[in-house]
Amino acid sequence: MRKAIICFLALTMLTATADARRKKPKAGKITDGVYVDAKYNFQLTMLEGWDVSVQKDENNVRLSFKQKDYGIPGHFINAPDYTKIPRIVVYVDTATPGVHPFLDSLLAEEFKSDQKKAILKEFDILQYSDISDGPVITKGRSRLELGGESGVLWRGQAKYKQNVAYSASSAGGRTVRGSYGGAIVLVKRDNHLYMFHIVCEWSFFDAVLADAMKIIGSFAWTDLESEGE
């Protein structure tokens, strides 16, 4: 009886390990330079000069982009590793509010929720850390349209203050001040919010945002054709 129990437990553990190792499905697939999401019926066209990472289907983050060749601000010229690499995150979640009140809740420091906490883990421009040098400054807010749906584009600046080491082996360093530039795009369809977050060094924000909007501007619904049939 004891041997049977031991064998059963061992078999259970092996099955659990195999399940854990089994590859989880991806959020979508890239074919001929076009990403098609497996769950949320949208597509995006890739852009040369950006690496893309498709996440797991269970994640709210569907895919993310990192710029391959990016600029280094002058205050980091001797310490380029401190540079914020330009990044785009595509995030989808359910929500009751429209795009404008939802954006307001993200920007309001006094508003707290588990959903907001999860989003801010990915939206660097709204994160307050030990290098932050004041609150995020709104630089602009405008309406836009994606896939025939009304959306909003927010742009902001977050100042930082960092101690930069003179060398890898040096205990000393110097304090530098700079800023990150960031943008958030929101569009809603039914009860889903489609969110895009862009962040980079402020010196290169305009160029990075222009690139990002080429990707975001390619956003299209993949179920419209089937609905029309």
Coordinates of C-alpha atoms in Angstrom, one line a residue:
M1 CA 0.0 0.0 0.0
R2 CA 2.8 2.3 0.9
K3 CA 4.6 1.7 -2.4
A4 CA 1.4 2.4 -4.3
I5 CA 1.0 5.7 -2.5
I6 CA 4.6 6.7 -3.2
C7 CA 4.3 5.7 -6.9
F8 CA 1.1 7.8 -7.1
L9 CA 2.7 10.8 -5.6
A10 CA 5.7 10.5 -7.9
L11 CA 3.5 10.2 -11.0
T12 CA 1.5 13.2 -9.8
M13 CA 4.7 15.3 -9.5
L14 CA 5.9 14.2 -12.9
T15 CA 2.6 15.2 -14.5
A16 CA 2.6 18.6 -12.7
T17 CA 6.2 19.2 -13.9
A18 CA 5.3 18.3 -17.5
D19 CA 2.3 20.6 -17.4
A20 CA 4.5 23.4 -16.1
R21 CA 7.1 22.9 -18.8
R22 CA 4.5 22.7 -21.6
K23 CA 4.8 25.9 -23.7
K24 CA 2.0 28.3 -23.1
P25 CA 0.3 29.8 -26.2
K26 CA 1.5 33.2 -27.4
A27 CA -0.7 36.3 -27.5
G28 CA -0.5 36.3 -31.3
K29 CA 1.6 35.6 -34.3
I30 CA 3.7 37.7 -36.7
T31 CA 3.4 36.8 -40.4
D32 CA 5.0 38.8 -43.2
G33 CA 5.6 41.7 -40.8
V34 CA 2.1 41.9 -39.4
Y35 CA 1.2 40.9 -35.9
V36 CA -2.3 39.4 -35.5
D37 CA -3.6 39.0 -31.9
A38 CA -5.1 35.6 -31.1
K39 CA -7.7 36.8 -28.6
Y40 CA -8.5 40.5 -29.1
N41 CA -9.1 40.7 -32.9
F42 CA -6.5 43.4 -33.8
Q43 CA -3.4 43.6 -35.9
L44 CA -0.3 45.8 -36.1
T45 CA 2.3 46.3 -38.8
M46 CA 5.9 45.9 -37.6
L47 CA 8.4 48.7 -38.2
E48 CA 12.1 48.4 -39.2
G49 CA 14.5 49.3 -36.5
W50 CA 12.4 47.9 -33.7
D51 CA 12.8 44.5 -32.0
V52 CA 9.5 42.9 -31.0
S53 CA 8.6 40.5 -28.3
V54 CA 5.3 38.6 -28.3
Q55 CA 4.1 37.8 -24.8
K56 CA 2.0 34.8 -23.5
D57 CA -1.7 34.8 -24.3
E58 CA -2.6 34.9 -20.6
N59 CA -0.9 38.3 -20.2
N60 CA -2.5 41.7 -20.5
V61 CA 0.7 42.8 -22.3
R62 CA 0.3 41.4 -25.8
L63 CA 3.6 42.5 -27.3
S64 CA 6.4 45.0 -26.7
F65 CA 8.9 46.8 -28.9
K66 CA 12.5 48.0 -28.2
Q67 CA 14.3 50.4 -30.5
K68 CA 17.5 48.8 -31.9
D69 CA 19.7 51.9 -32.4
Y70 CA 18.8 54.7 -30.0
G71 CA 20.4 58.0 -29.0
I72 CA 22.4 58.6 -25.8
P73 CA 21.8 61.9 -24.0
G74 CA 24.8 64.0 -23.4
H75 CA 24.8 63.5 -19.6
F76 CA 25.1 59.7 -20.1
I77 CA 27.7 59.8 -22.9
N78 CA 30.3 58.2 -20.7
A79 CA 27.7 55.9 -19.0
P80 CA 25.3 54.8 -21.8
D81 CA 23.9 51.9 -19.7
Y82 CA 21.9 54.5 -17.7
T83 CA 19.9 55.5 -20.9
K84 CA 16.2 54.6 -21.0
I85 CA 15.9 52.4 -24.1
P86 CA 12.9 53.5 -26.2
R87 CA 10.1 51.0 -25.6
I88 CA 6.5 50.5 -26.7
V89 CA 4.1 48.3 -24.8
V90 CA 0.7 47.1 -26.1
Y91 CA -1.7 46.3 -23.2
V92 CA -5.3 45.1 -23.3
D93 CA -7.7 45.0 -20.4
T94 CA -11.4 45.1 -19.6
A95 CA -12.8 48.4 -18.3
T96 CA -16.2 50.1 -17.8
P97 CA -15.1 53.8 -18.1
G98 CA -14.5 55.4 -21.4
V99 CA -11.0 56.4 -22.6
H100 CA -11.0 59.9 -21.0
P101 CA -12.1 59.0 -17.5
F102 CA -9.8 55.9 -17.5
L103 CA -6.8 58.1 -18.5
D104 CA -7.7 60.5 -15.8
S105 CA -7.6 57.7 -13.2
L106 CA -4.2 56.6 -14.4
L107 CA -2.9 60.2 -14.0
A108 CA -4.5 60.8 -10.6
E109 CA -2.0 60.0 -7.9
E110 CA -4.8 59.7 -5.3
F111 CA -6.7 57.0 -7.3
K112 CA -5.7 53.4 -6.3
S113 CA -6.8 50.1 -7.7
D114 CA -5.3 46.6 -8.4
Q115 CA -5.9 47.2 -12.1
K116 CA -4.0 50.5 -12.1
K117 CA -1.2 48.9 -10.0
A118 CA -0.8 46.2 -12.7
I119 CA -0.8 48.8 -15.5
L120 CA 1.7 51.1 -13.9
K121 CA 4.2 48.2 -13.7
E122 CA 4.4 48.4 -17.5
F123 CA 3.9 52.1 -18.0
D124 CA 7.3 53.5 -16.9
I125 CA 6.4 57.2 -17.5
L126 CA 3.9 57.1 -14.6
Q127 CA 6.1 55.2 -12.2
Y128 CA 7.4 57.2 -9.2
S129 CA 10.8 55.8 -8.1
D130 CA 13.8 56.9 -6.1
I131 CA 15.3 58.8 -9.1
S132 CA 12.1 60.8 -9.8
D133 CA 12.6 64.5 -9.5
G134 CA 9.0 65.8 -9.2
P135 CA 5.6 64.7 -10.5
V136 CA 4.9 63.8 -14.1
I137 CA 4.1 66.9 -16.3
T138 CA 1.4 66.7 -18.9
K139 CA 2.7 68.2 -22.2
G140 CA -0.4 67.5 -24.3
R141 CA -3.6 65.7 -24.7
S142 CA -5.5 65.2 -27.9
R143 CA -8.2 63.0 -29.6
L144 CA -7.4 60.5 -32.3
E145 CA -9.1 57.6 -34.1
L146 CA -7.9 54.0 -34.3
G147 CA -9.7 51.4 -36.2
G148 CA -12.7 53.7 -36.5
E149 CA -13.0 54.1 -32.7
S150 CA -12.4 57.4 -30.9
G151 CA -9.4 57.4 -28.7
V152 CA -7.0 59.7 -26.8
L153 CA -3.3 60.5 -27.0
W154 CA -1.5 61.8 -23.8
R155 CA 2.0 63.1 -23.8
G156 CA 4.1 63.7 -20.7
Q157 CA 7.5 64.5 -19.2
A158 CA 9.0 62.9 -16.1
K159 CA 12.2 64.5 -14.6
Y160 CA 14.8 62.4 -12.9
K161 CA 17.9 62.8 -10.9
Q162 CA 20.6 60.1 -10.9
N163 CA 23.9 59.4 -9.4
V164 CA 26.2 58.2 -12.2
A165 CA 29.3 56.2 -11.3
Y166 CA 32.6 57.4 -12.8
S167 CA 33.4 53.8 -13.6
A168 CA 32.3 50.3 -12.9
S169 CA 34.9 49.9 -10.1
S170 CA 34.4 53.4 -8.7
A171 CA 32.4 54.1 -5.5
G172 CA 32.0 57.7 -6.4
G173 CA 30.0 59.5 -9.0
R174 CA 28.2 62.6 -10.1
T175 CA 24.6 63.6 -10.0
V176 CA 22.9 64.2 -13.4
R177 CA 19.5 65.6 -14.1
G178 CA 17.4 64.7 -17.2
S179 CA 13.9 63.8 -18.3
Y180 CA 12.0 60.9 -19.7
G181 CA 9.3 61.5 -22.4
G182 CA 6.3 59.3 -22.5
A183 CA 3.0 58.9 -24.3
I184 CA -0.2 56.8 -23.7
V185 CA -2.7 56.0 -26.4
L186 CA -6.1 54.6 -25.4
V187 CA -8.9 53.3 -27.5
K188 CA -12.0 51.4 -26.4
R189 CA -14.1 48.8 -28.2
D190 CA -17.0 47.1 -26.4
N191 CA -15.7 46.5 -22.8
H192 CA -12.0 46.3 -23.8
L193 CA -9.4 49.0 -23.5
Y194 CA -6.5 48.9 -26.0
M195 CA -3.5 50.8 -24.5
F196 CA -0.2 51.8 -25.9
H197 CA 2.7 53.1 -23.8
I198 CA 5.8 54.8 -25.2
V199 CA 8.8 55.9 -23.1
C200 CA 12.3 57.1 -23.9
E201 CA 14.8 59.9 -23.0
W202 CA 13.2 63.3 -23.4
S203 CA 16.0 64.4 -25.9
F204 CA 14.7 61.9 -28.4
F205 CA 11.0 61.9 -27.6
D206 CA 9.7 63.6 -30.7
A207 CA 11.5 61.2 -33.1
V208 CA 10.6 58.1 -31.0
L209 CA 6.9 59.1 -30.8
A210 CA 6.8 59.6 -34.6
D211 CA 8.1 56.1 -35.0
A212 CA 5.7 54.7 -32.4
M213 CA 2.7 56.4 -34.1
K214 CA 3.6 54.6 -37.4
I215 CA 3.1 51.3 -35.6
I216 CA 0.1 52.4 -33.6
G217 CA -1.4 54.0 -36.7
S218 CA -1.4 50.6 -38.4
F219 CA -3.8 49.3 -35.8
A220 CA -6.8 47.6 -37.4
W221 CA -9.6 45.1 -36.4
T222 CA -9.2 41.6 -37.8
D223 CA -12.9 40.7 -37.4
L224 CA -14.5 43.4 -39.5
E225 CA -14.2 41.4 -42.7
S226 CA -15.8 38.4 -41.2
E227 CA -18.6 40.5 -39.7
G228 CA -19.4 41.9 -43.2
E229 CA -19.7 38.5 -44.8

